[in-house]
Short mmCIF file of C-alpha atoms in Angstrom, two decimals:
data_model
loop_
_atom_site.label_atom_id
_atom_site.label_comp_id
_atom_site.label_asym_id
_atom_site.label_seq_id
_atom_site.Cartn_x
_atom_site.Cartn_y
_atom_site.Cartn_z
CA GLN J 762 10.35 -22.99 -38.59
CA SER J 763 9.08 -19.59 -39.68
CA VAL J 764 6.91 -17.45 -37.39
CA LEU J 765 4.52 -16.84 -40.30
CA THR J 766 3.27 -19.92 -42.16
CA GLN J 767 2.93 -20.03 -45.94
CA PRO J 768 2.29 -22.97 -48.28
CA PRO J 769 5.59 -24.05 -49.89
CA SER J 770 4.13 -23.94 -53.38
CA VAL J 771 1.10 -22.97 -55.42
CA SER J 772 0.43 -23.26 -59.12
CA GLY J 773 -2.03 -22.10 -61.71
CA ALA J 774 -2.58 -21.86 -65.42
CA PRO J 775 -2.22 -18.59 -67.32
CA GLY J 776 -5.25 -16.39 -66.79
CA GLN J 777 -6.31 -18.12 -63.58
CA ARG J 778 -6.49 -16.71 -60.05
CA VAL J 779 -4.29 -17.99 -57.26
CA THR J 780 -4.07 -17.10 -53.59
CA ILE J 781 -1.21 -17.45 -51.14
CA SER J 782 -2.04 -17.62 -47.45
CA CYS J 783 0.04 -16.32 -44.56
CA THR J 784 -0.90 -17.45 -41.06
CA GLY J 785 0.45 -15.75 -37.97
CA SER J 786 -0.56 -15.43 -34.34
CA SER J 787 -1.81 -13.06 -31.68
CA SER J 788 1.66 -11.54 -31.27
CA ASN J 789 2.04 -10.45 -34.87
CA ILE J 790 -0.76 -10.29 -37.46
CA GLY J 791 -3.45 -10.77 -34.81
CA THR J 792 -2.20 -7.79 -32.82
CA GLY J 793 -2.81 -5.53 -35.76
CA PHE J 794 0.66 -5.24 -37.23
CA ALA J 795 0.43 -4.82 -40.96
CA VAL J 796 1.35 -7.56 -43.41
CA HIS J 797 3.62 -6.86 -46.36
CA TRP J 798 4.35 -9.04 -49.37
CA TYR J 799 7.51 -9.38 -51.42
CA GLN J 800 8.19 -10.91 -54.81
CA GLN J 801 11.56 -12.49 -55.49
CA PHE J 802 12.72 -13.83 -58.82
CA LEU J 803 15.43 -16.48 -58.85
CA GLY J 804 18.81 -14.94 -58.11
CA MET J 805 17.40 -11.46 -57.59
CA ALA J 806 16.69 -9.24 -54.60
CA PRO J 807 13.18 -9.18 -53.11
CA LYS J 808 10.84 -6.41 -54.22
CA LEU J 809 7.99 -4.90 -52.19
CA LEU J 810 4.72 -6.01 -53.77
CA ILE J 811 2.04 -5.13 -51.19
CA TYR J 812 2.42 -2.97 -48.09
CA GLY J 813 0.09 -2.23 -45.22
CA ASP J 814 -2.04 -5.34 -45.84
CA SER J 815 -3.54 -4.22 -49.14
CA ASN J 816 -1.67 -1.30 -50.74
CA ARG J 817 0.30 -1.53 -53.96
CA PRO J 818 3.47 0.51 -54.53
CA SER J 819 3.57 2.52 -57.71
CA GLY J 820 4.17 0.28 -60.70
CA VAL J 821 2.72 -2.92 -59.26
CA PRO J 822 -0.15 -4.17 -61.46
CA ASP J 823 -3.62 -4.26 -59.94
CA ARG J 824 -3.68 -7.99 -60.66
CA PHE J 825 -1.95 -8.26 -57.27
CA SER J 826 -4.04 -7.65 -54.15
CA GLY J 827 -3.71 -8.27 -50.44
CA SER J 828 -6.13 -8.78 -47.60
CA LYS J 829 -6.03 -9.55 -43.90
CA SER J 830 -8.43 -11.02 -41.38
CA GLY J 831 -7.72 -12.02 -37.80
CA THR J 832 -4.36 -13.75 -37.60
CA SER J 833 -4.08 -14.43 -41.34
CA ALA J 834 -3.44 -12.61 -44.56
CA SER J 835 -3.67 -13.50 -48.24
CA LEU J 836 -2.09 -12.45 -51.49
CA ALA J 837 -4.25 -12.89 -54.58
CA ILE J 838 -2.99 -12.82 -58.14
CA THR J 839 -5.56 -12.67 -60.92
CA GLY J 840 -5.02 -13.09 -64.64
CA LEU J 841 -1.92 -15.18 -63.96
CA GLN J 842 0.97 -14.57 -66.35
CA ALA J 843 4.15 -16.54 -66.99
CA GLU J 844 6.19 -13.59 -65.69
CA ASP J 845 4.55 -13.98 -62.26
CA GLU J 846 6.52 -17.15 -61.64
CA ALA J 847 8.59 -16.30 -58.55
CA ASP J 848 8.86 -16.76 -54.79
CA TYR J 849 6.49 -14.75 -52.61
CA TYR J 850 7.08 -13.86 -48.96
CA CYS J 851 4.79 -12.34 -46.35
CA GLN J 852 6.27 -10.24 -43.54
CA SER J 853 5.06 -8.57 -40.38
CA TYR J 854 6.35 -7.54 -36.95
CA ASP J 855 6.16 -9.69 -33.83
CA SER J 856 5.65 -7.87 -30.52
CA ARG J 857 6.62 -10.88 -28.40
CA LEU J 858 9.90 -11.54 -30.25
CA TYR J 859 10.64 -7.85 -30.89
CA ALA J 860 11.51 -8.92 -34.40
CA TRP J 861 10.56 -8.43 -38.02
CA VAL J 862 9.27 -11.82 -39.16
CA PHE J 863 8.86 -13.48 -42.53
CA GLY J 864 6.90 -16.40 -43.85
CA GLY J 865 8.88 -19.31 -45.25
CA GLY J 866 8.03 -18.28 -48.80
CA THR J 867 5.76 -19.70 -51.49
CA ARG J 868 6.98 -20.68 -54.94
CA LEU J 869 4.44 -19.85 -57.62
CA THR J 870 4.55 -22.00 -60.73
CA VAL J 871 2.65 -20.95 -63.82
CA LEU J 872 1.67 -24.12 -65.62
CA GLU S 909 16.23 6.88 -57.94
CA VAL S 910 16.74 5.01 -54.69
CA GLN S 911 19.85 2.84 -54.75
CA LEU S 912 21.31 0.55 -52.11
CA VAL S 913 24.62 -1.12 -52.88
CA GLU S 914 26.11 -3.70 -50.55
CA SER S 915 29.75 -4.72 -50.39
CA GLY S 916 32.16 -6.63 -48.20
CA GLY S 917 30.93 -10.18 -48.62
CA ASP S 918 33.65 -12.84 -48.69
CA LEU S 919 34.71 -16.36 -47.73
CA VAL S 920 35.69 -16.48 -44.06
CA GLN S 921 36.58 -19.24 -41.63
CA PRO S 922 34.35 -20.16 -38.68
CA GLY S 923 35.09 -17.84 -35.78
CA GLY S 924 36.25 -15.11 -38.12
CA SER S 925 35.00 -11.59 -38.71
CA LEU S 926 33.71 -9.54 -41.62
CA ARG S 927 32.33 -6.05 -42.15
CA LEU S 928 29.56 -5.44 -44.64
CA SER S 929 28.66 -2.01 -45.99
CA CYS S 930 25.60 -0.57 -47.67
CA ALA S 931 25.94 2.64 -49.69
CA ALA S 932 22.68 4.57 -50.06
CA SER S 933 21.75 7.20 -52.62
CA GLY S 934 18.71 8.81 -54.17
CA PHE S 935 16.93 9.64 -50.92
CA THR S 936 17.44 11.49 -47.63
CA PHE S 937 19.30 8.74 -45.82
CA ALA S 938 19.00 10.36 -42.38
CA SER S 939 15.20 10.17 -42.56
CA TYR S 940 14.86 6.41 -42.84
CA SER S 941 15.43 3.39 -40.66
CA MET S 942 17.49 0.62 -42.22
CA SER S 943 17.80 -3.12 -41.76
CA TRP S 944 19.86 -6.09 -42.82
CA VAL S 945 18.02 -9.18 -44.06
CA ARG S 946 19.75 -12.40 -45.03
CA GLN S 947 18.93 -15.44 -47.12
CA ALA S 948 20.77 -18.73 -46.68
CA PRO S 949 21.27 -20.85 -49.80
CA GLY S 950 17.93 -22.27 -50.91
CA LYS S 951 16.17 -20.84 -47.87
CA GLY S 952 13.79 -18.01 -47.06
CA LEU S 953 14.35 -14.47 -45.84
CA GLU S 954 15.50 -13.79 -42.28
CA TRP S 955 15.62 -10.33 -40.69
CA VAL S 956 18.99 -9.79 -38.99
CA ALA S 957 19.29 -6.28 -37.59
CA TYR S 958 17.59 -2.86 -37.50
CA ILE S 959 18.84 0.66 -36.93
CA SER S 960 16.65 3.71 -36.48
CA SER S 961 16.94 6.81 -38.64
CA SER S 962 19.00 8.59 -35.99
CA GLY S 963 21.12 5.54 -35.25
CA SER S 964 20.23 5.67 -31.58
CA ILE S 965 18.08 2.52 -31.56
CA THR S 966 19.18 -0.91 -32.72
CA TYR S 967 17.55 -4.33 -32.62
CA TYR S 968 18.93 -7.75 -33.46
CA ALA S 969 17.58 -11.19 -34.23
CA ASP S 970 18.28 -13.65 -31.42
CA SER S 971 20.43 -15.70 -33.83
CA VAL S 972 23.00 -12.89 -34.14
CA LYS S 973 22.64 -10.97 -30.87
CA GLY S 974 26.00 -10.41 -29.23
CA ARG S 975 27.90 -11.27 -32.42
CA PHE S 976 26.76 -8.69 -34.99
CA ILE S 977 26.72 -4.90 -34.68
CA ILE S 978 24.78 -2.57 -36.96
CA SER S 979 25.83 1.06 -37.40
CA ARG S 980 25.28 3.97 -39.76
CA ASP S 981 27.20 7.05 -40.89
CA LYS S 982 24.99 9.94 -41.96
CA ALA S 983 27.93 11.85 -43.42
CA LYS S 984 28.72 8.98 -45.77
CA ASN S 985 25.10 7.89 -46.35
CA SER S 986 26.10 4.38 -45.42
CA MET S 987 25.25 1.56 -43.07
CA ASP S 988 27.53 -1.20 -41.84
CA LEU S 989 27.15 -4.61 -40.29
CA GLN S 990 30.07 -5.96 -38.27
CA LEU S 991 29.95 -9.75 -38.18
CA ASP S 992 32.03 -11.44 -35.46
CA SER S 993 32.33 -15.03 -34.23
CA LEU S 994 30.95 -16.24 -37.53
CA ARG S 995 29.35 -19.66 -37.77
CA ASP S 996 28.57 -21.98 -40.66
CA GLU S 997 24.90 -21.05 -40.34
CA ASP S 998 25.70 -17.39 -41.04
CA THR S 999 26.39 -18.33 -44.66
CA ALA S 1000 23.93 -16.31 -46.71
CA VAL S 1001 23.34 -13.44 -49.07
CA TYR S 1002 22.99 -10.32 -46.94
CA TYR S 1003 20.64 -7.60 -48.19
CA CYS S 1004 20.36 -4.07 -46.88
CA ALA S 1005 16.82 -2.77 -46.93
CA ARG S 1006 15.20 0.59 -46.27
CA GLY S 1007 12.40 0.96 -43.76
CA GLY S 1008 9.18 1.71 -45.61
CA SER S 1009 8.16 5.32 -46.11
CA ASN S 1010 4.48 4.41 -45.57
CA TYR S 1011 4.90 1.62 -43.04
CA ALA S 1012 8.14 1.68 -41.08
CA TYR S 1013 7.91 -2.03 -40.36
CA SER S 1014 8.09 -2.86 -44.08
CA PHE S 1015 11.09 -2.78 -46.39
CA ASP S 1016 10.42 -0.71 -49.48
CA TYR S 1017 13.80 -0.84 -51.23
CA TRP S 1018 16.45 -3.55 -51.24
CA GLY S 1019 20.03 -3.76 -52.43
CA GLN S 1020 21.28 -6.51 -54.71
CA GLY S 1021 22.93 -8.37 -51.83
CA THR S 1022 26.46 -9.42 -50.86
CA ARG S 1023 27.42 -13.06 -50.30
CA VAL S 1024 29.00 -14.26 -47.06
CA THR S 1025 30.37 -17.81 -46.95
CA VAL S 1026 31.57 -19.23 -43.65
CA SER S 1027 33.60 -22.35 -44.23
CA SER S 1028 36.93 -23.90 -43.28
#
């Protein structure tokens, strides 16, 4: 059971917009700790996609965006492309556990 | 270019020990915190251990506390993870990850991972 909750899977057709939710609690996201998102292709290492709730590292397309409100955060992907098919993880810090925490991951399928 | 290269993964029996290493290059190693994150087969990511930039502060996940030890060597630009009293559930790919330059609680660069299999 992950500290942060994500849907196991989402899907969308090319060109569509999808969102992935990440729900935490008052000891992590709700306390104000930033949420970060990672993209992981099958058999590869994770890659930082969004940091500090809504910032994109250099090289990440602006089709990817992040937001946060209360104890939840979301990753939105617009103009869906086949190459976006991957697993996506949210991550934050938990002040009660004194631990870096991840969501269980969401598999994105491009139909 | 930032590079993190892990090594040391192997097949080990339950109760055994292993030492993983992470060689860093392309950045000022002494300026960044580092962590180990693992991923069991078919499962999600799990943070394992953290070490501050100076090496003076370490944190561990409850699942490995008392069994794993994280360390770093600034002269060699490397970080290690000593794994003792290994259990079946420690089977995973272990990634080293750099603490984010913008947000220290994020991981902005990852290595390719090294596989640890605990089995008799």
